[in-house]
Amino acid sequence: MGTKHFKESSAKRCSNSTRQLGTKHFKESSAKRCSNSTRQLGTKHFKESSAKRCSNSTRQLGTKHFKESSAKRCSNSTRQLGTKHFKESSAKRCSNSTRQLGTKHFKESSAKRCSNSTRQLGTKHFKESSAKRCSNSTRQLGTKHFKESSAKRCSNSTRQLGTKHFKESSAKRCSNSTRQLGTKHFKESSAKRCSNSTRQLGTKHFKESSAKRCSNSTRQLGTKHFKESSAKRCSNSTRQLGTKHFKESSAKRCSNSTRQLGTKHFKESSAKRCSNSTRQLGTKHFKESSAKRCSNSTRQLGTKHFKESSAKRCSNSTRQLGTKHFKESSAKRCSNSTRQLGTKHFRDVTESRDNLYEVTLIIRFTSGDHGTLDDVETQSQISSKDEDLRALIHVYT
């Protein structure tokens, strides 16, 4: 979700696929949506063969045209999404319509998808009113933003998958939100996942308020810090996965703790998550043995890779939250996939979640004291008087 592509094999969404949401194309093979397809949402074209949507088709959302023959959507049609307009009369999708997906707008009246709408997928925005998908919306998949109001997915939202941000309001997923998958931040308000939140997966920070996961929180997976307050996971906490530190107070995961996943140390006292663990989320790897989450694992969320063995989330996977890709094999979400969120890749292998490991301490934890900035020592072991608070932290040097 940064600037590189990644391959994702997800049992739930995609299998053996390569998705890219920045400026390159990607190939996606999704059992649910697309199979053996190559989608491109930036400036290049892509070929898509989707069992559900399109079959044996070549779609282009940037500056070139493409020919599409889709049994489900269009039949024997030639669509142009680049710099010219075209008129399309499709019994399944559009009738007596003029569509232009390049540099001009167009008005489309479609009984099935859009009515009295203006769509543009190249370099301009467009407004679309769709009874089935979007109403009174502006979608842009090239280099500009667009606003989209979708009864099914998004309402009064602006989505942008290229280089700009967009705001998205989705009844099903997000409402009054701004999502950005390229190089800018976005704010997302999701009834299901996040509300009144700003998420950023590239190089900027974002604030996220999620009823299900996080509320009134700021998450950052690239190079900045973020504050996160999560009713389910963390409350009134500040988490940082890039180069800064953060303080986290989580009723479910961590309590009154300060975690640093970037280049600084962090103080953590967590009864629920890890004990006798070695954690480093900045530029070094770390070994973590967590009874609840990971055992015999090495996690790294900054610029290096890490190996993680998690029974609940991923097995034999490589996860990366920086700028490179990573391969992830997750029983719950993805299998044999490569995900990339930040700068490097990492491998994640999960077997069990109930084993404890002895760890090397970087921050001194004394009885009643969780450590401060003065307690930091790089590349050295620090003994702890409290056996229950031992943790491993590598300082970003």
Protein backbone atom coordinates (compact mmCIF):
# COMPACT_ATOMS: atom_id res chain seq x y z
CA MET A 1 0.00 0.00 0.00
CA GLY A 2 3.02 2.28 -0.29
CA THR A 3 4.78 2.66 -3.60
CA LYS A 4 5.54 -0.92 -4.54
CA HIS A 5 3.33 -3.72 -5.62
CA PHE A 6 2.70 -6.87 -3.69
CA LYS A 7 1.38 -10.29 -4.35
CA GLU A 8 -1.47 -11.45 -2.20
CA SER A 9 -3.04 -14.86 -2.04
CA SER A 10 -6.10 -14.55 0.12
CA ALA A 11 -8.57 -17.31 0.71
CA LYS A 12 -11.16 -14.75 1.55
CA ARG A 13 -10.56 -12.19 -1.15
CA CYS A 14 -7.82 -13.01 -3.62
CA SER A 15 -5.73 -16.03 -4.46
CA ASN A 16 -2.34 -15.97 -6.19
CA SER A 17 -2.78 -12.29 -6.94
CA THR A 18 -0.56 -9.27 -7.22
CA ARG A 19 -2.21 -6.05 -6.18
CA GLN A 20 -0.79 -2.58 -6.62
CA LEU A 21 -2.59 0.53 -5.47
CA GLY A 22 0.09 3.17 -6.19
CA THR A 23 1.41 3.93 -9.66
CA LYS A 24 2.14 0.48 -11.08
CA HIS A 25 -0.13 -2.21 -12.32
CA PHE A 26 -0.83 -5.45 -10.56
CA LYS A 27 -2.16 -8.85 -11.37
CA GLU A 28 -5.02 -10.13 -9.30
CA SER A 29 -6.57 -13.55 -9.27
CA SER A 30 -9.51 -13.43 -6.91
CA ALA A 31 -11.94 -16.25 -6.40
CA LYS A 32 -14.51 -13.80 -5.22
CA ARG A 33 -13.97 -10.93 -7.61
CA CYS A 34 -11.41 -11.60 -10.32
CA SER A 35 -9.51 -14.62 -11.52
CA ASN A 36 -6.20 -14.56 -13.41
CA SER A 37 -6.55 -10.85 -13.93
CA THR A 38 -4.22 -7.90 -14.05
CA ARG A 39 -5.71 -4.68 -12.73
CA GLN A 40 -4.13 -1.28 -12.90
CA LEU A 41 -5.54 1.72 -11.08
CA GLY A 42 -2.76 4.27 -11.77
CA THR A 43 -1.50 5.31 -15.19
CA LYS A 44 -0.98 2.01 -17.01
CA HIS A 45 -3.44 -0.37 -18.54
CA PHE A 46 -4.20 -3.83 -17.27
CA LYS A 47 -5.77 -7.01 -18.49
CA GLU A 48 -8.52 -8.48 -16.40
CA SER A 49 -10.16 -11.84 -16.65
CA SER A 50 -12.81 -12.03 -14.00
CA ALA A 51 -15.25 -14.85 -13.62
CA LYS A 52 -17.63 -12.64 -11.76
CA ARG A 53 -17.25 -9.37 -13.58
CA CYS A 54 -15.28 -9.68 -16.81
CA SER A 55 -13.91 -12.60 -18.76
CA ASN A 56 -10.95 -12.49 -21.14
CA SER A 57 -10.99 -8.72 -21.10
CA THR A 58 -8.40 -6.00 -21.18
CA ARG A 59 -9.34 -2.93 -19.18
CA GLN A 60 -7.40 0.30 -19.03
CA LEU A 61 -8.14 3.00 -16.49
CA GLY A 62 -5.23 5.38 -17.18
CA THR A 63 -4.34 6.93 -20.52
CA LYS A 64 -4.72 4.08 -23.02
CA HIS A 65 -7.75 2.43 -24.49
CA PHE A 66 -8.67 -1.20 -24.20
CA LYS A 67 -10.98 -3.68 -25.80
CA GLU A 68 -13.31 -5.58 -23.52
CA SER A 69 -15.50 -8.54 -24.25
CA SER A 70 -17.33 -9.41 -21.08
CA ALA A 71 -20.13 -11.92 -20.88
CA LYS A 72 -21.41 -10.44 -17.68
CA ARG A 73 -20.86 -6.77 -18.22
CA CYS A 74 -20.33 -5.93 -21.87
CA SER A 75 -20.54 -8.00 -25.01
CA ASN A 76 -18.39 -7.46 -28.08
CA SER A 77 -17.68 -3.88 -27.09
CA THR A 78 -14.71 -1.59 -27.47
CA ARG A 79 -14.27 0.71 -24.52
CA GLN A 80 -11.79 3.53 -24.28
CA LEU A 81 -10.57 4.73 -20.92
CA GLY A 82 -7.64 6.90 -22.09
CA THR A 83 -7.89 10.16 -24.00
CA LYS A 84 -10.83 9.69 -26.36
CA HIS A 85 -14.51 9.32 -25.75
CA PHE A 86 -16.72 6.62 -27.15
CA LYS A 87 -20.37 5.78 -27.40
CA GLU A 88 -21.50 2.44 -26.10
CA SER A 89 -24.84 0.76 -26.39
CA SER A 90 -24.87 -2.23 -24.10
CA ALA A 91 -27.97 -4.25 -23.32
CA LYS A 92 -26.50 -5.35 -20.04
CA ARG A 93 -24.90 -2.20 -18.77
CA CYS A 94 -25.64 0.94 -20.72
CA SER A 95 -28.08 1.93 -23.44
CA ASN A 96 -27.76 4.93 -25.75
CA SER A 97 -24.89 6.28 -23.69
CA THR A 98 -21.72 8.21 -24.38
CA ARG A 99 -18.84 7.20 -22.19
CA GLN A 100 -15.42 8.75 -21.98
CA LEU A 101 -12.85 7.43 -19.57
CA GLY A 102 -9.75 9.36 -20.66
CA THR A 103 -9.38 13.13 -20.38
CA LYS A 104 -12.95 14.22 -20.92
CA HIS A 105 -16.08 13.61 -18.93
CA PHE A 106 -19.18 11.98 -20.25
CA LYS A 107 -22.77 11.56 -19.27
CA GLU A 108 -24.14 8.07 -19.00
CA SER A 109 -27.65 6.87 -18.44
CA SER A 110 -27.55 3.22 -17.49
CA ALA A 111 -30.54 1.27 -16.26
CA LYS A 112 -28.37 -1.29 -14.59
CA ARG A 113 -25.47 0.66 -13.15
CA CYS A 114 -25.64 4.40 -13.62
CA SER A 115 -28.27 6.94 -14.59
CA ASN A 116 -27.62 10.54 -15.68
CA SER A 117 -24.02 10.18 -14.62
CA THR A 118 -20.66 11.51 -15.72
CA ARG A 119 -17.78 9.09 -15.48
CA GLN A 120 -14.13 9.75 -16.11
CA LEU A 121 -11.38 7.26 -15.36
CA GLY A 122 -8.34 9.00 -16.90
CA THR A 123 -7.14 12.39 -15.74
CA LYS A 124 -10.36 14.20 -14.88
CA HIS A 125 -13.01 13.60 -12.30
CA PHE A 126 -16.58 12.70 -13.04
CA LYS A 127 -19.88 12.59 -11.27
CA GLU A 128 -21.84 9.37 -11.28
CA SER A 129 -25.32 8.61 -10.12
CA SER A 130 -25.80 4.88 -9.97
CA ALA A 131 -28.82 3.11 -8.57
CA LYS A 132 -26.87 -0.07 -8.08
CA ARG A 133 -23.43 1.09 -7.08
CA CYS A 134 -23.03 4.83 -6.80
CA SER A 135 -25.36 7.83 -6.75
CA ASN A 136 -24.34 11.45 -7.31
CA SER A 137 -20.73 10.44 -7.16
CA THR A 138 -17.48 11.46 -8.79
CA ARG A 139 -15.01 8.69 -9.49
CA GLN A 140 -11.50 9.05 -10.76
CA LEU A 141 -9.01 6.22 -11.07
CA GLY A 142 -6.12 7.97 -12.82
CA THR A 143 -4.34 10.98 -11.34
CA LYS A 144 -7.11 13.06 -9.81
CA HIS A 145 -9.46 12.52 -6.93
CA PHE A 146 -13.16 11.91 -7.21
CA LYS A 147 -16.20 11.95 -5.01
CA GLU A 148 -18.43 8.91 -4.91
CA SER A 149 -21.79 8.40 -3.33
CA SER A 150 -22.72 4.74 -3.44
CA ALA A 151 -25.80 3.21 -1.87
CA LYS A 152 -24.16 -0.17 -1.86
CA ARG A 153 -20.58 0.64 -1.03
CA CYS A 154 -19.92 4.33 -0.56
CA SER A 155 -22.04 7.47 -0.19
CA ASN A 156 -20.84 11.04 -0.63
CA SER A 157 -17.31 9.79 -0.91
CA THR A 158 -14.20 10.66 -2.84
CA ARG A 159 -12.01 7.77 -3.90
CA GLN A 160 -8.63 8.02 -5.50
CA LEU A 161 -6.41 5.07 -6.30
CA GLY A 162 -3.56 6.84 -8.09
CA THR A 163 -1.53 9.62 -6.52
CA LYS A 164 -4.06 11.80 -4.74
CA HIS A 165 -6.22 11.34 -1.71
CA PHE A 166 -9.94 10.84 -1.70
CA LYS A 167 -12.79 10.97 0.74
CA GLU A 168 -15.09 7.99 1.01
CA SER A 169 -18.37 7.64 2.82
CA SER A 170 -19.52 4.05 2.72
CA ALA A 171 -22.60 2.69 4.42
CA LYS A 172 -21.15 -0.77 4.29
CA ARG A 173 -17.51 -0.10 4.99
CA CYS A 174 -16.72 3.56 5.50
CA SER A 175 -18.78 6.74 5.96
CA ASN A 176 -17.55 10.30 5.48
CA SER A 177 -14.05 9.01 5.03
CA THR A 178 -11.03 9.87 2.95
CA ARG A 179 -8.96 6.96 1.74
CA GLN A 180 -5.65 7.18 0.00
CA LEU A 181 -3.66 4.21 -1.18
CA GLY A 182 -0.82 5.96 -3.01
CA THR A 183 1.36 8.63 -1.44
CA LYS A 184 -1.01 10.85 0.50
CA HIS A 185 -2.99 10.38 3.67
CA PHE A 186 -6.72 9.96 3.89
CA LYS A 187 -9.42 10.16 6.48
CA GLU A 188 -11.79 7.26 6.87
CA SER A 189 -14.97 6.98 8.84
CA SER A 190 -16.28 3.45 8.71
CA ALA A 191 -19.29 2.15 10.56
CA LYS A 192 -17.97 -1.35 10.25
CA ARG A 193 -14.29 -0.81 10.71
CA CYS A 194 -13.37 2.80 11.36
CA SER A 195 -15.31 6.00 12.08
CA ASN A 196 -14.04 9.55 11.63
CA SER A 197 -10.59 8.22 11.01
CA THR A 198 -7.65 9.06 8.81
CA ARG A 199 -5.66 6.15 7.52
CA GLN A 200 -2.41 6.34 5.66
CA LEU A 201 -0.45 3.37 4.45
CA GLY A 202 2.32 5.09 2.49
CA THR A 203 4.53 7.79 3.93
CA LYS A 204 2.22 9.98 5.96
CA HIS A 205 0.39 9.49 9.20
CA PHE A 206 -3.33 9.12 9.63
CA LYS A 207 -5.88 9.29 12.39
CA GLU A 208 -8.30 6.42 12.78
CA SER A 209 -11.39 6.16 14.91
CA SER A 210 -12.85 2.70 14.65
CA ALA A 211 -15.82 1.42 16.59
CA LYS A 212 -14.70 -2.12 15.99
CA ARG A 213 -10.96 -1.81 16.18
CA CYS A 214 -9.83 1.70 17.06
CA SER A 215 -11.60 4.88 18.15
CA ASN A 216 -10.24 8.43 17.94
CA SER A 217 -6.89 7.04 16.98
CA THR A 218 -4.06 7.98 14.67
CA ARG A 219 -2.26 5.11 13.01
CA GLN A 220 0.84 5.38 10.92
CA LEU A 221 2.51 2.50 9.15
CA GLY A 222 5.17 4.37 7.18
CA THR A 223 7.52 6.91 8.68
CA LYS A 224 5.46 8.96 11.09
CA HIS A 225 3.91 8.23 14.45
CA PHE A 226 0.25 7.96 15.23
CA LYS A 227 -2.02 7.94 18.23
CA GLU A 228 -4.53 5.16 18.58
CA SER A 229 -7.43 4.81 20.96
CA SER A 230 -9.16 1.51 20.44
CA ALA A 231 -12.01 0.15 22.51
CA LYS A 232 -11.27 -3.35 21.36
CA ARG A 233 -7.53 -3.32 21.01
CA CYS A 234 -6.03 -0.13 22.41
CA SER A 235 -7.46 2.83 24.32
CA ASN A 236 -5.98 6.32 24.55
CA SER A 237 -2.78 5.06 23.02
CA THR A 238 -0.19 6.34 20.61
CA ARG A 239 1.32 3.75 18.33
CA GLN A 240 4.13 4.29 15.93
CA LEU A 241 5.30 1.73 13.42
CA GLY A 242 7.81 3.79 11.44
CA THR A 243 10.52 5.91 12.94
CA LYS A 244 8.99 7.52 15.99
CA HIS A 245 7.92 6.24 19.37
CA PHE A 246 4.40 6.06 20.71
CA LYS A 247 2.62 5.57 23.98
CA GLU A 248 -0.08 2.94 24.17
CA SER A 249 -2.59 2.22 26.88
CA SER A 250 -4.69 -0.75 25.91
CA ALA A 251 -7.20 -2.48 28.13
CA LYS A 252 -7.19 -5.57 25.97
CA ARG A 253 -3.66 -5.68 24.70
CA CYS A 254 -1.45 -3.39 26.72
CA SER A 255 -2.11 -1.29 29.82
CA ASN A 256 -0.36 1.99 30.65
CA SER A 257 2.41 1.15 28.27
CA THR A 258 4.58 3.08 25.87
CA ARG A 259 5.54 1.17 22.79
CA GLN A 260 7.94 2.29 20.16
CA LEU A 261 8.06 0.54 16.84
CA GLY A 262 10.40 2.81 14.91
CA THR A 263 13.67 4.26 16.05
CA LYS A 264 13.02 4.95 19.70
CA HIS A 265 12.60 2.71 22.69
CA PHE A 266 9.32 2.06 24.39
CA LYS A 267 8.13 1.10 27.83
CA GLU A 268 5.54 -1.62 27.98
CA SER A 269 3.84 -3.44 30.80
CA SER A 270 1.42 -5.87 29.26
CA ALA A 271 -0.15 -8.70 31.20
CA LYS A 272 -2.27 -9.78 28.28
CA ARG A 273 0.07 -9.76 25.36
CA CYS A 274 3.67 -10.66 25.93
CA SER A 275 5.86 -11.81 28.78
CA ASN A 276 9.56 -12.61 28.60
CA SER A 277 9.58 -11.33 25.04
CA THR A 278 12.02 -9.57 22.78
CA ARG A 279 10.24 -7.01 20.71
CA GLN A 280 11.66 -4.56 18.23
CA LEU A 281 9.43 -2.79 15.77
CA GLY A 282 11.76 -0.13 14.39
CA THR A 283 14.80 -0.86 12.28
CA LYS A 284 15.88 -4.11 13.84
CA HIS A 285 14.17 -7.44 14.16
CA PHE A 286 13.09 -8.91 17.43
CA LYS A 287 12.04 -12.22 18.85
CA GLU A 288 8.74 -12.35 20.66
CA SER A 289 7.18 -15.15 22.60
CA SER A 290 3.62 -14.19 23.40
CA ALA A 291 1.17 -16.54 25.03
CA LYS A 292 -1.71 -14.79 23.37
CA ARG A 293 -0.39 -13.88 19.98
CA CYS A 294 2.97 -15.18 18.83
CA SER A 295 5.52 -17.78 19.85
CA ASN A 296 9.06 -18.15 18.54
CA SER A 297 8.52 -15.15 16.34
CA THR A 298 10.55 -12.24 15.11
CA ARG A 299 8.52 -9.17 14.30
CA GLN A 300 9.73 -6.01 12.66
CA LEU A 301 7.41 -3.21 11.62
CA GLY A 302 9.91 -0.52 10.59
CA THR A 303 12.54 -0.95 7.93
CA LYS A 304 13.73 -4.50 8.49
CA HIS A 305 12.04 -7.82 8.09
CA PHE A 306 10.96 -10.14 10.84
CA LYS A 307 9.82 -13.69 11.18
CA GLU A 308 6.58 -14.36 13.00
CA SER A 309 4.94 -17.61 13.90
CA SER A 310 1.31 -16.90 14.67
CA ALA A 311 -1.35 -19.57 14.85
CA LYS A 312 -4.16 -17.08 14.74
CA ARG A 313 -3.19 -14.83 11.90
CA CYS A 314 -0.47 -15.93 9.54
CA SER A 315 1.57 -19.03 8.85
CA ASN A 316 4.64 -19.25 6.64
CA SER A 317 4.13 -15.66 5.63
CA THR A 318 6.27 -12.65 4.94
CA ARG A 319 4.80 -9.37 6.09
CA GLN A 320 6.30 -5.95 5.47
CA LEU A 321 4.96 -2.64 6.71
CA GLY A 322 7.61 -0.33 5.14
CA THR A 323 8.16 0.14 1.42
CA LYS A 324 8.87 -3.33 0.09
CA HIS A 325 6.62 -6.27 -0.47
CA PHE A 326 6.23 -9.28 1.74
CA LYS A 327 4.77 -12.70 1.46
CA GLU A 328 2.04 -13.70 3.86
CA SER A 329 0.28 -16.99 4.28
CA SER A 330 -2.62 -16.47 6.62
CA ALA A 331 -5.24 -19.07 7.40
CA LYS A 332 -7.68 -16.37 8.28
CA ARG A 333 -6.95 -13.79 5.64
CA CYS A 334 -4.30 -14.67 3.11
CA SER A 335 -2.39 -17.76 2.08
CA ASN A 336 0.95 -17.75 0.26
CA SER A 337 0.66 -14.03 -0.29
CA THR A 338 3.04 -11.14 -0.49
CA ARG A 339 1.92 -8.00 1.29
CA GLN A 340 3.86 -4.75 1.45
CA LEU A 341 2.97 -1.77 3.58
CA GLY A 342 6.23 0.15 4.21
CA THR A 343 9.86 -0.11 3.17
CA LYS A 344 11.06 -3.70 3.56
CA HIS A 345 9.55 -7.14 3.46
CA PHE A 346 9.35 -9.65 6.26
CA ARG A 347 8.44 -13.23 6.73
CA ASP A 348 5.78 -14.31 9.17
CA VAL A 349 5.51 -17.92 10.28
CA THR A 350 2.92 -18.99 12.80
CA GLU A 351 2.59 -22.28 14.53
CA SER A 352 1.30 -21.64 18.01
CA ARG A 353 0.51 -18.79 20.22
CA ASP A 354 0.98 -20.17 23.67
CA ASN A 355 4.74 -20.57 24.16
CA LEU A 356 6.93 -18.23 26.19
CA TYR A 357 10.50 -17.37 25.39
CA GLU A 358 13.43 -15.91 27.24
CA VAL A 359 14.32 -12.55 25.79
CA THR A 360 17.09 -10.01 25.64
CA LEU A 361 16.26 -6.69 27.26
CA ILE A 362 17.21 -3.38 25.72
CA ILE A 363 15.25 -1.22 28.14
CA ARG A 364 15.71 -1.64 31.84
CA PHE A 365 12.58 -2.57 33.73
CA THR A 366 12.84 -2.27 37.51
CA SER A 367 10.14 -3.16 40.02
CA GLY A 368 7.44 -0.51 39.80
CA ASP A 369 9.32 1.23 36.96
CA HIS A 370 8.64 0.58 33.27
CA GLY A 371 11.68 2.42 32.00
CA THR A 372 12.35 5.89 30.61
CA LEU A 373 14.40 7.46 27.85
CA ASP A 374 17.43 7.42 30.14
CA ASP A 375 17.12 3.65 30.47
CA VAL A 376 17.87 3.00 26.81
CA GLU A 377 20.99 1.03 25.94
CA THR A 378 21.71 -0.11 22.41
CA GLN A 379 23.03 -3.58 21.60
CA SER A 380 23.23 -4.63 25.23
CA GLN A 381 21.33 -6.72 27.72
CA ILE A 382 19.63 -5.15 30.70
CA SER A 383 18.49 -7.34 33.52
CA SER A 384 15.11 -6.84 35.12
CA LYS A 385 14.13 -7.25 38.75
CA ASP A 386 10.61 -8.06 37.66
CA GLU A 387 10.47 -11.33 35.75
CA ASP A 388 6.97 -10.56 34.49
CA LEU A 389 8.04 -7.36 32.72
CA ARG A 390 10.96 -8.63 30.67
CA ALA A 391 10.87 -7.50 27.05
CA LEU A 392 13.24 -7.04 24.18
CA ILE A 393 13.59 -3.69 22.48
CA HIS A 394 16.15 -2.71 19.87
CA VAL A 395 16.89 0.98 19.66
CA TYR A 396 16.88 2.46 16.18
CA THR A 397 20.44 3.69 15.57
